[in-house]
Amino acid sequence: MSPHSLPPAPAAYRTLDTDGIRAFLAGVPTLATRLGGPAAHWRIREVSDGNLNNVFLIDGPQGGVCFKQSLPHVRVDPAWKMPLDRTFYEAAYLREIRPCVGALTTDILHFDPDLFVLVVESLDRHVVLRRGLMAGGDWPDAARAVGAFVARGAFHTSLLAAPFEEITRRLDVFSGNRTLTRITVDLVLTDPYRDHPRNHWISPDLDGIAADIRTDPHVRRRVGAMQARFLTCRQALLHGDLHTGSVMVADDDTRVIDGEFACPGPIGFDCGLFIGNLLLHLFACGDSAGQDRAVRDIAQFWASFHDTFGELWRTATRHDGNGDAYAAALFRDDPSGLQQAQADFMRDVTADTIAFAAMEIIRRIVGYAHVPDFDTIPDRAARAGRQAAALALARDLLADPDIVTTIADLESLARGRAR
Ligand code: SR1
Ligand code: MG
């Protein structure tokens, strides 16, 4: 089989409609009990919002669940055929990550390997962070929570936390997530830097900057290096698609969802995607208070990620942790050596973060899958103007790695350019 050929769907697979979902849930005793009452009384609502899967919320007299099923194609493009294995990887990711991050993600309730159905706890009092931000809402604790999520997930799946046998066995499983890793390689890391029919943008006003990005030799060199970094730096288990649509918020609660793109990779990829989406929101924001909040969220995300990761590392060293990289024996009696090692490590993560943030901005404006944040700007020319400013920032970040070397500098450069 060629690496790109599509494995057949299992014979038992079928896409479930609402009657099928009702019967399916009724047949799983733990789920039926959680929902309570007779199945005929359950309310089933489709809430599919992402590009790939069917998602439904089901409410019963006792409680609710969230039902997610892989389709044999991209949800928003039925002609784009795709294997079904993504909910398998999302279920596997939740099982790995939940012990590290606790209630910063959802509890997995059930996975069906024939139907590729994943059932998780329902977050029906939450909203999608991206939609909330677009409506002008503010969740002051959300970015900090996402920073802690990334730090804890990354640290505990890295060689800083456990012996290589344990870490590589886990990462090897997620190396198998080739279907969605191919999507990332194509859509995030490659397409915007070549002529490709999947690329599109809202106005000919962006033709010039899109061509600049495709042809600038400094951008190409950096993009090539980031492609290699994504594919070869198996630093930790990544979420792999950590945009603001992958975060659900309530006033007192933040959850990271949708881990179907989970794969081994550089930690700065997750950080960069999240910061990139906050930067997209910053450029789409018409009011200066909203822009201030976007910058605050970037700062809080980064401080939380940086401090949580550093503290986990120091604690592991103090308690003779058994990670095989930066082994505790090297630094147990050398706190300043450890501090220097951490600074070196974080400098690399920061550089990755900035570059991947720039690539996320670019692909979300001129690639296949755009963000809706700019739709809040009613005038098309004004919308294209804000997008051009975001693209110019991203191009400059890729072309000159020295233009900013810290997240604080990135915040002030972006804030100035978004005015
Ligand atoms: C065909 S999938 C397009 C995009 O949607 C997902 O959420 C990922 O971001 C992917 O790149
Ligand atoms: Mg998603």
GROMACS .gro file of C-alpha atoms and ligand atoms in nm:
model
  431
    1MET     CA    1   0.000   0.000   0.000
    2SER     CA    2   0.140   0.343  -0.088
    3PRO     CA    3   0.179   0.578   0.208
    4HIS     CA    4  -0.104   0.788   0.068
    5SER     CA    5  -0.358   0.517  -0.018
    6LEU     CA    6  -0.678   0.505   0.180
    7PRO     CA    7  -0.739   0.195   0.397
    8PRO     CA    8  -1.094   0.062   0.357
    9ALA     CA    9  -1.342   0.161   0.626
   10PRO     CA   10  -1.417  -0.135   0.858
   11ALA     CA   11  -1.724  -0.330   0.742
   12ALA     CA   12  -1.916  -0.236   1.057
   13TYR     CA   13  -1.865   0.138   1.002
   14ARG     CA   14  -2.158   0.361   0.917
   15THR     CA   15  -2.215   0.728   0.980
   16LEU     CA   16  -2.482   0.755   1.250
   17ASP     CA   17  -2.778   0.989   1.218
   18THR     CA   18  -2.975   1.101   1.524
   19ASP     CA   19  -3.174   0.773   1.539
   20GLY     CA   20  -2.850   0.579   1.508
   21ILE     CA   21  -2.689   0.788   1.784
   22ARG     CA   22  -2.986   0.727   2.015
   23ALA     CA   23  -2.968   0.351   1.957
   24PHE     CA   24  -2.589   0.350   1.996
   25LEU     CA   25  -2.599   0.534   2.330
   26ALA     CA   26  -2.885   0.320   2.455
   27GLY     CA   27  -2.666   0.016   2.386
   28VAL     CA   28  -2.380   0.132   2.610
   29PRO     CA   29  -2.504   0.089   2.968
   30THR     CA   30  -2.266   0.342   3.128
   31LEU     CA   31  -2.372   0.611   2.881
   32ALA     CA   32  -2.742   0.529   2.903
   33THR     CA   33  -2.722   0.551   3.282
   34ARG     CA   34  -2.538   0.881   3.265
   35LEU     CA   35  -2.813   1.025   3.043
   36GLY     CA   36  -3.094   0.864   3.246
   37GLY     CA   37  -3.460   0.811   3.161
   38PRO     CA   38  -3.590   0.645   2.844
   39ALA     CA   39  -3.382   0.696   2.529
   40ALA     CA   40  -3.682   0.842   2.350
   41HIS     CA   41  -3.662   1.143   2.588
   42TRP     CA   42  -3.302   1.231   2.505
   43ARG     CA   43  -3.249   1.559   2.319
   44ILE     CA   44  -2.990   1.530   2.041
   45ARG     CA   45  -2.840   1.847   1.889
   46GLU     CA   46  -2.579   1.866   1.617
   47VAL     CA   47  -2.303   2.113   1.710
   48SER     CA   48  -2.040   2.023   1.445
   49ASP     CA   49  -1.816   2.329   1.418
   50GLY     CA   50  -1.475   2.198   1.307
   51ASN     CA   51  -1.370   2.092   0.959
   52LEU     CA   52  -1.345   1.718   1.010
   53ASN     CA   53  -1.604   1.538   1.223
   54ASN     CA   54  -1.969   1.511   1.318
   55VAL     CA   55  -2.032   1.630   1.674
   56PHE     CA   56  -2.358   1.606   1.871
   57LEU     CA   57  -2.459   1.700   2.225
   58ILE     CA   58  -2.708   1.468   2.391
   59ASP     CA   59  -2.905   1.567   2.701
   60GLY     CA   60  -3.103   1.327   2.917
   61PRO     CA   61  -3.291   1.371   3.243
   62GLN     CA   62  -2.977   1.285   3.446
   63GLY     CA   63  -2.696   1.439   3.242
   64GLY     CA   64  -2.534   1.496   2.905
   65VAL     CA   65  -2.262   1.357   2.679
   66CYS     CA   66  -2.076   1.478   2.371
   67PHE     CA   67  -2.072   1.235   2.076
   68LYS     CA   68  -1.804   1.269   1.806
   69GLN     CA   69  -1.772   1.047   1.498
   70SER     CA   70  -1.506   1.038   1.225
   71LEU     CA   71  -1.639   1.064   0.872
   72PRO     CA   72  -1.473   0.893   0.573
   73HIS     CA   73  -1.410   1.240   0.436
   74VAL     CA   74  -1.345   1.597   0.550
   75ARG     CA   75  -1.679   1.718   0.695
   76VAL     CA   76  -1.670   2.047   0.510
   77ASP     CA   77  -1.553   1.886   0.183
   78PRO     CA   78  -1.706   1.540   0.115
   79ALA     CA   79  -1.491   1.502  -0.197
   80TRP     CA   80  -1.176   1.502   0.023
   81LYS     CA   81  -1.168   1.136   0.132
   82MET     CA   82  -0.995   1.048   0.456
   83PRO     CA   83  -0.930   0.741   0.677
   84LEU     CA   84  -1.132   0.718   0.997
   85ASP     CA   85  -0.855   0.680   1.252
   86ARG     CA   86  -0.862   1.035   1.392
   87THR     CA   87  -1.103   0.962   1.678
   88PHE     CA   88  -0.882   0.666   1.774
   89TYR     CA   89  -0.589   0.907   1.817
   90GLU     CA   90  -0.803   1.160   2.000
   91ALA     CA   91  -0.916   0.890   2.243
   92ALA     CA   92  -0.557   0.773   2.288
   93TYR     CA   93  -0.444   1.133   2.346
   94LEU     CA   94  -0.709   1.192   2.610
   95ARG     CA   95  -0.607   0.873   2.790
   96GLU     CA   96  -0.242   0.982   2.794
   97ILE     CA   97  -0.289   1.346   2.876
   98ARG     CA   98  -0.576   1.346   3.123
   99PRO     CA   99  -0.362   1.212   3.413
  100CYS     CA  100  -0.115   1.501   3.352
  101VAL     CA  101  -0.359   1.787   3.302
  102GLY     CA  102  -0.667   1.677   3.501
  103ALA     CA  103  -0.977   1.886   3.439
  104LEU     CA  104  -0.803   2.113   3.186
  105THR     CA  105  -0.939   1.869   2.927
  106THR     CA  106  -1.246   1.647   2.905
  107ASP     CA  107  -1.306   1.306   3.056
  108ILE     CA  108  -1.325   1.024   2.800
  109LEU     CA  109  -1.639   0.817   2.851
  110HIS     CA  110  -1.631   0.568   2.563
  111PHE     CA  111  -1.457   0.481   2.235
  112ASP     CA  112  -1.601   0.247   1.971
  113PRO     CA  113  -1.328   0.116   1.736
  114ASP     CA  114  -1.573  -0.007   1.468
  115LEU     CA  115  -1.776   0.310   1.434
  116PHE     CA  116  -1.489   0.544   1.528
  117VAL     CA  117  -1.717   0.707   1.783
  118LEU     CA  118  -1.569   0.895   2.077
  119VAL     CA  119  -1.794   0.999   2.364
  120VAL     CA  120  -1.667   1.256   2.614
  121GLU     CA  121  -1.825   1.462   2.889
  122SER     CA  122  -2.053   1.736   2.764
  123LEU     CA  123  -1.943   2.097   2.806
  124ASP     CA  124  -2.281   2.249   2.737
  125ARG     CA  125  -2.238   2.547   2.969
  126HIS     CA  126  -1.914   2.639   2.788
  127VAL     CA  127  -1.855   2.833   2.467
  128VAL     CA  128  -1.579   2.796   2.209
  129LEU     CA  129  -1.311   3.050   2.305
  130ARG     CA  130  -1.275   3.179   1.947
  131ARG     CA  131  -1.651   3.247   1.917
  132GLY     CA  132  -1.656   3.408   2.261
  133LEU     CA  133  -1.365   3.638   2.178
  134MET     CA  134  -1.527   3.733   1.846
  135ALA     CA  135  -1.840   3.834   2.040
  136GLY     CA  136  -1.627   4.064   2.258
  137GLY     CA  137  -1.625   3.836   2.563
  138ASP     CA  138  -1.345   3.816   2.814
  139TRP     CA  139  -1.220   3.510   3.001
  140PRO     CA  140  -0.929   3.648   3.206
  141ASP     CA  141  -0.815   3.305   3.331
  142ALA     CA  142  -0.842   3.108   3.007
  143ALA     CA  143  -0.500   3.177   2.853
  144ARG     CA  144  -0.328   3.098   3.183
  145ALA     CA  145  -0.513   2.765   3.194
  146VAL     CA  146  -0.410   2.679   2.837
  147GLY     CA  147  -0.048   2.765   2.926
  148ALA     CA  148  -0.063   2.524   3.221
  149PHE     CA  149  -0.223   2.260   2.996
  150VAL     CA  150   0.062   2.283   2.742
  151ALA     CA  151   0.332   2.287   3.010
  152ARG     CA  152   0.198   1.988   3.198
  153GLY     CA  153   0.120   1.783   2.889
  154ALA     CA  154   0.454   1.861   2.727
  155PHE     CA  155   0.666   1.812   3.038
  156HIS     CA  156   0.515   1.478   3.136
  157THR     CA  157   0.547   1.334   2.783
  158SER     CA  158   0.905   1.454   2.740
  159LEU     CA  159   1.238   1.293   2.824
  160LEU     CA  160   1.267   1.538   3.114
  161ALA     CA  161   1.001   1.344   3.302
  162ALA     CA  162   1.055   0.973   3.243
  163PRO     CA  163   1.297   0.713   3.098
  164PHE     CA  164   1.331   0.700   2.723
  165GLU     CA  165   1.172   0.355   2.702
  166GLU     CA  166   0.844   0.491   2.840
  167ILE     CA  167   0.851   0.818   2.647
  168THR     CA  168   0.945   0.676   2.307
  169ARG     CA  169   0.691   0.392   2.335
  170ARG     CA  170   0.419   0.655   2.375
  171LEU     CA  171   0.551   0.884   2.102
  172ASP     CA  172   0.582   0.586   1.863
  173VAL     CA  173   0.206   0.524   1.896
  174PHE     CA  174   0.128   0.882   1.797
  175SER     CA  175   0.377   0.875   1.509
  176GLY     CA  176   0.109   0.656   1.353
  177ASN     CA  177  -0.127   0.954   1.332
  178ARG     CA  178  -0.014   1.003   0.975
  179THR     CA  179  -0.348   1.104   0.829
  180LEU     CA  180  -0.376   1.422   1.031
  181THR     CA  181  -0.003   1.486   1.045
  182ARG     CA  182  -0.015   1.491   0.664
  183ILE     CA  183  -0.286   1.757   0.687
  184THR     CA  184  -0.062   1.967   0.911
  185VAL     CA  185   0.242   1.916   0.690
  186ASP     CA  186   0.045   2.021   0.382
  187LEU     CA  187  -0.193   2.286   0.510
  188VAL     CA  188   0.017   2.452   0.782
  189LEU     CA  189   0.376   2.396   0.678
  190THR     CA  190   0.377   2.378   0.298
  191ASP     CA  191   0.080   2.501   0.092
  192PRO     CA  192   0.104   2.875   0.166
  193TYR     CA  193   0.464   2.868   0.041
  194ARG     CA  194   0.378   2.721  -0.300
  195ASP     CA  195   0.111   2.774  -0.563
  196HIS     CA  196  -0.163   2.531  -0.469
  197PRO     CA  197  -0.534   2.510  -0.557
  198ARG     CA  198  -0.620   2.472  -0.187
  199ASN     CA  199  -0.489   2.824  -0.119
  200HIS     CA  200  -0.735   3.113  -0.136
  201TRP     CA  201  -0.787   3.456   0.016
  202ILE     CA  202  -1.063   3.708   0.039
  203SER     CA  203  -0.944   3.979  -0.196
  204PRO     CA  204  -0.697   4.051  -0.477
  205ASP     CA  205  -0.564   4.315  -0.236
  206LEU     CA  206  -0.375   4.027  -0.073
  207ASP     CA  207  -0.217   3.896  -0.395
  208GLY     CA  208   0.101   4.098  -0.343
  209ILE     CA  209   0.173   3.998   0.016
  210ALA     CA  210   0.079   3.633  -0.057
  211ALA     CA  211   0.330   3.631  -0.344
  212ASP     CA  212   0.593   3.798  -0.123
  213ILE     CA  213   0.554   3.520   0.129
  214ARG     CA  214   0.584   3.252  -0.140
  215THR     CA  215   0.892   3.398  -0.299
  216ASP     CA  216   1.100   3.561  -0.024
  217PRO     CA  217   1.418   3.349  -0.001
  218HIS     CA  218   1.461   3.421   0.370
  219VAL     CA  219   1.106   3.306   0.440
  220ARG     CA  220   1.158   2.990   0.236
  221ARG     CA  221   1.477   2.904   0.423
  222ARG     CA  222   1.309   2.948   0.759
  223VAL     CA  223   0.998   2.758   0.653
  224GLY     CA  224   1.216   2.469   0.536
  225ALA     CA  225   1.390   2.465   0.873
  226MET     CA  226   1.055   2.468   1.058
  227GLN     CA  227   0.926   2.180   0.844
  228ALA     CA  228   1.232   1.980   0.949
  229ARG     CA  229   1.189   2.088   1.310
  230PHE     CA  230   0.824   1.978   1.318
  231LEU     CA  231   0.903   1.639   1.166
  232THR     CA  232   1.225   1.554   1.348
  233CYS     CA  233   1.212   1.715   1.692
  234ARG     CA  234   1.022   1.460   1.902
  235GLN     CA  235   1.035   1.674   2.214
  236ALA     CA  236   0.693   1.582   2.356
  237LEU     CA  237   0.343   1.463   2.271
  238LEU     CA  238   0.170   1.762   2.110
  239HIS     CA  239  -0.198   1.848   2.096
  240GLY     CA  240  -0.121   1.937   1.736
  241ASP     CA  241  -0.410   2.176   1.660
  242LEU     CA  242  -0.418   2.414   1.955
  243HIS     CA  243  -0.610   2.707   1.812
  244THR     CA  244  -0.873   2.911   1.996
  245GLY     CA  245  -1.143   2.687   1.847
  246SER     CA  246  -0.991   2.396   2.042
  247VAL     CA  247  -1.058   2.564   2.378
  248MET     CA  248  -1.394   2.575   2.558
  249VAL     CA  249  -1.452   2.833   2.830
  250ALA     CA  250  -1.701   2.905   3.106
  251ASP     CA  251  -1.661   3.180   3.365
  252ASP     CA  252  -1.496   2.940   3.609
  253ASP     CA  253  -1.356   2.670   3.381
  254THR     CA  254  -1.131   2.620   3.075
  255ARG     CA  255  -1.094   2.296   2.877
  256VAL     CA  256  -0.872   2.207   2.585
  257ILE     CA  257  -1.054   1.975   2.343
  258ASP     CA  258  -1.009   1.815   2.001
  259GLY     CA  259  -0.675   1.636   2.040
  260GLU     CA  260  -0.719   1.440   1.716
  261PHE     CA  261  -0.402   1.590   1.563
  262ALA     CA  262  -0.187   1.460   1.851
  263CYS     CA  263   0.166   1.371   1.739
  264PRO     CA  264   0.524   1.389   1.860
  265GLY     CA  265   0.688   1.724   1.790
  266PRO     CA  266   0.852   2.040   1.919
  267ILE     CA  267   0.677   2.199   2.217
  268GLY     CA  268   0.686   2.538   2.045
  269PHE     CA  269   0.441   2.408   1.786
  270ASP     CA  270   0.152   2.399   2.034
  271CYS     CA  271   0.262   2.732   2.188
  272GLY     CA  272   0.297   2.888   1.843
  273LEU     CA  273  -0.045   2.779   1.724
  274PHE     CA  274  -0.216   2.919   2.031
  275ILE     CA  275  -0.024   3.247   2.022
  276GLY     CA  276  -0.072   3.267   1.643
  277ASN     CA  277  -0.449   3.248   1.689
  278LEU     CA  278  -0.443   3.516   1.960
  279LEU     CA  279  -0.243   3.733   1.719
  280LEU     CA  280  -0.503   3.670   1.447
  281HIS     CA  281  -0.768   3.780   1.694
  282LEU     CA  282  -0.560   4.088   1.781
  283PHE     CA  283  -0.543   4.194   1.415
  284ALA     CA  284  -0.915   4.124   1.366
  285CYS     CA  285  -1.012   4.328   1.673
  286GLY     CA  286  -1.159   4.667   1.598
  287ASP     CA  287  -1.138   4.814   1.947
  288SER     CA  288  -0.832   4.889   2.150
  289ALA     CA  289  -0.973   4.727   2.467
  290GLY     CA  290  -1.010   4.399   2.275
  291GLN     CA  291  -0.656   4.437   2.143
  292ASP     CA  292  -0.527   4.496   2.496
  293ARG     CA  293  -0.700   4.177   2.609
  294ALA     CA  294  -0.546   3.979   2.323
  295VAL     CA  295  -0.198   4.099   2.421
  296ARG     CA  296  -0.270   4.026   2.788
  297ASP     CA  297  -0.380   3.672   2.691
  298ILE     CA  298  -0.058   3.611   2.499
  299ALA     CA  299   0.147   3.733   2.797
  300GLN     CA  300  -0.050   3.524   3.044
  301PHE     CA  301  -0.040   3.212   2.828
  302TRP     CA  302   0.335   3.239   2.793
  303ALA     CA  303   0.406   3.321   3.159
  304SER     CA  304   0.191   3.030   3.269
  305PHE     CA  305   0.351   2.788   3.021
  306HIS     CA  306   0.705   2.905   3.102
  307ASP     CA  307   0.667   2.908   3.480
  308THR     CA  308   0.473   2.584   3.506
  309PHE     CA  309   0.717   2.397   3.282
  310GLY     CA  310   1.017   2.536   3.472
  311GLU     CA  311   0.870   2.446   3.810
  312LEU     CA  312   0.787   2.090   3.700
  313TRP     CA  313   1.146   2.052   3.581
  314ARG     CA  314   1.299   2.194   3.904
  315THR     CA  315   1.075   1.971   4.114
  316ALA     CA  316   1.172   1.663   3.912
  317THR     CA  317   1.541   1.746   3.958
  318ARG     CA  318   1.501   1.804   4.334
  319HIS     CA  319   1.321   1.473   4.374
  320ASP     CA  320   1.567   1.272   4.166
  321GLY     CA  321   1.324   1.233   3.876
  322ASN     CA  322   1.413   0.958   3.632
  323GLY     CA  323   1.401   1.153   3.303
  324ASP     CA  324   1.687   1.062   3.071
  325ALA     CA  325   1.741   1.412   2.930
  326TYR     CA  326   1.892   1.677   3.158
  327ALA     CA  327   1.917   1.390   3.409
  328ALA     CA  328   1.864   1.488   3.771
  329ALA     CA  329   2.213   1.362   3.863
  330LEU     CA  330   2.368   1.636   3.648
  331PHE     CA  331   2.197   1.925   3.822
  332ARG     CA  332   2.089   1.807   4.168
  333ASP     CA  333   2.372   2.000   4.333
  334ASP     CA  334   2.401   2.273   4.072
  335PRO     CA  335   2.095   2.501   4.080
  336SER     CA  336   2.261   2.771   3.870
  337GLY     CA  337   2.360   2.511   3.608
  338LEU     CA  338   1.999   2.397   3.599
  339GLN     CA  339   1.883   2.757   3.564
  340GLN     CA  340   2.116   2.805   3.266
  341ALA     CA  341   2.005   2.478   3.106
  342GLN     CA  342   1.643   2.583   3.143
  343ALA     CA  343   1.714   2.921   2.987
  344ASP     CA  344   1.885   2.752   2.688
  345PHE     CA  345   1.595   2.509   2.647
  346MET     CA  346   1.335   2.787   2.668
  347ARG     CA  347   1.525   3.000   2.418
  348ASP     CA  348   1.480   2.722   2.161
  349VAL     CA  349   1.113   2.674   2.250
  350THR     CA  350   1.061   3.051   2.217
  351ALA     CA  351   1.220   3.061   1.870
  352ASP     CA  352   1.001   2.769   1.760
  353THR     CA  353   0.695   2.936   1.909
  354ILE     CA  354   0.749   3.262   1.721
  355ALA     CA  355   0.811   3.089   1.388
  356PHE     CA  356   0.514   2.851   1.419
  357ALA     CA  357   0.291   3.142   1.529
  358ALA     CA  358   0.389   3.325   1.211
  359MET     CA  359   0.317   3.016   0.998
  360GLU     CA  360  -0.022   2.972   1.166
  361ILE     CA  361  -0.113   3.335   1.087
  362ILE     CA  362  -0.017   3.286   0.724
  363ARG     CA  363  -0.202   2.961   0.667
  364ARG     CA  364  -0.517   3.092   0.838
  365ILE     CA  365  -0.537   3.385   0.591
  366VAL     CA  366  -0.405   3.250   0.260
  367GLY     CA  367  -0.421   2.871   0.307
  368TYR     CA  368  -0.712   2.625   0.297
  369ALA     CA  369  -0.869   2.664   0.643
  370HIS     CA  370  -0.927   3.025   0.740
  371VAL     CA  371  -1.029   3.164   1.079
  372PRO     CA  372  -1.363   3.345   1.112
  373ASP     CA  373  -1.222   3.618   1.341
  374PHE     CA  374  -1.194   3.868   1.055
  375ASP     CA  375  -1.561   3.815   0.960
  376THR     CA  376  -1.647   4.062   1.237
  377ILE     CA  377  -1.511   4.339   1.011
  378PRO     CA  378  -1.805   4.420   0.780
  379ASP     CA  379  -1.613   4.611   0.511
  380ARG     CA  380  -1.424   4.374   0.279
  381ALA     CA  381  -1.144   4.617   0.199
  382ALA     CA  382  -1.093   4.694   0.567
  383ARG     CA  383  -1.089   4.321   0.639
  384ALA     CA  384  -0.824   4.263   0.373
  385GLY     CA  385  -0.624   4.555   0.516
  386ARG     CA  386  -0.617   4.399   0.864
  387GLN     CA  387  -0.524   4.063   0.715
  388ALA     CA  388  -0.244   4.221   0.510
  389ALA     CA  389  -0.102   4.376   0.827
  390ALA     CA  390  -0.109   4.037   1.004
  391LEU     CA  391   0.055   3.870   0.703
  392ALA     CA  392   0.328   4.136   0.688
  393LEU     CA  393   0.408   4.077   1.055
  394ALA     CA  394   0.423   3.701   0.998
  395ARG     CA  395   0.644   3.741   0.691
  396ASP     CA  396   0.884   3.966   0.884
  397LEU     CA  397   0.901   3.723   1.176
  398LEU     CA  398   0.999   3.440   0.940
  399ALA     CA  399   1.238   3.641   0.726
  400ASP     CA  400   1.439   3.775   1.020
  401PRO     CA  401   1.465   3.552   1.329
  402ASP     CA  402   1.629   3.840   1.518
  403ILE     CA  403   1.340   4.083   1.473
  404VAL     CA  404   1.198   3.951   1.802
  405THR     CA  405   1.354   3.694   2.029
  406THR     CA  406   1.116   3.708   2.325
  407ILE     CA  407   0.740   3.677   2.355
  408ALA     CA  408   0.728   4.019   2.525
  409ASP     CA  409   0.893   4.173   2.218
  410LEU     CA  410   0.650   3.985   1.994
  411GLU     CA  411   0.358   4.130   2.193
  412SER     CA  412   0.477   4.489   2.157
  413LEU     CA  413   0.565   4.456   1.789
  414ALA     CA  414   0.225   4.301   1.713
  415ARG     CA  415   0.038   4.556   1.925
  416GLY     CA  416   0.210   4.839   1.736
  417ARG     CA  417   0.140   4.686   1.393
  418ALA     CA  418  -0.228   4.613   1.479
  419ARG     CA  419  -0.314   4.972   1.572
  420SR1     C1  420  -0.899   1.963   0.633
  420SR1     S1  421  -0.875   2.003   0.797
  420SR1     C2  422  -0.834   2.170   0.802
  420SR1     C3  423  -0.795   2.219   0.935
  420SR1     O1  424  -0.898   2.194   1.030
  420SR1     C4  425  -0.842   2.144   1.150
  420SR1     O2  426  -0.900   2.202   1.262
  420SR1     C5  427  -0.696   2.173   1.140
  420SR1     O3  428  -0.664   2.302   1.187
  420SR1     C6  429  -0.672   2.158   0.995
  420SR1     O4  430  -0.551   2.218   0.953
  421MG      MG  431  -1.037   2.051   1.565
   0.00000   0.00000   0.00000
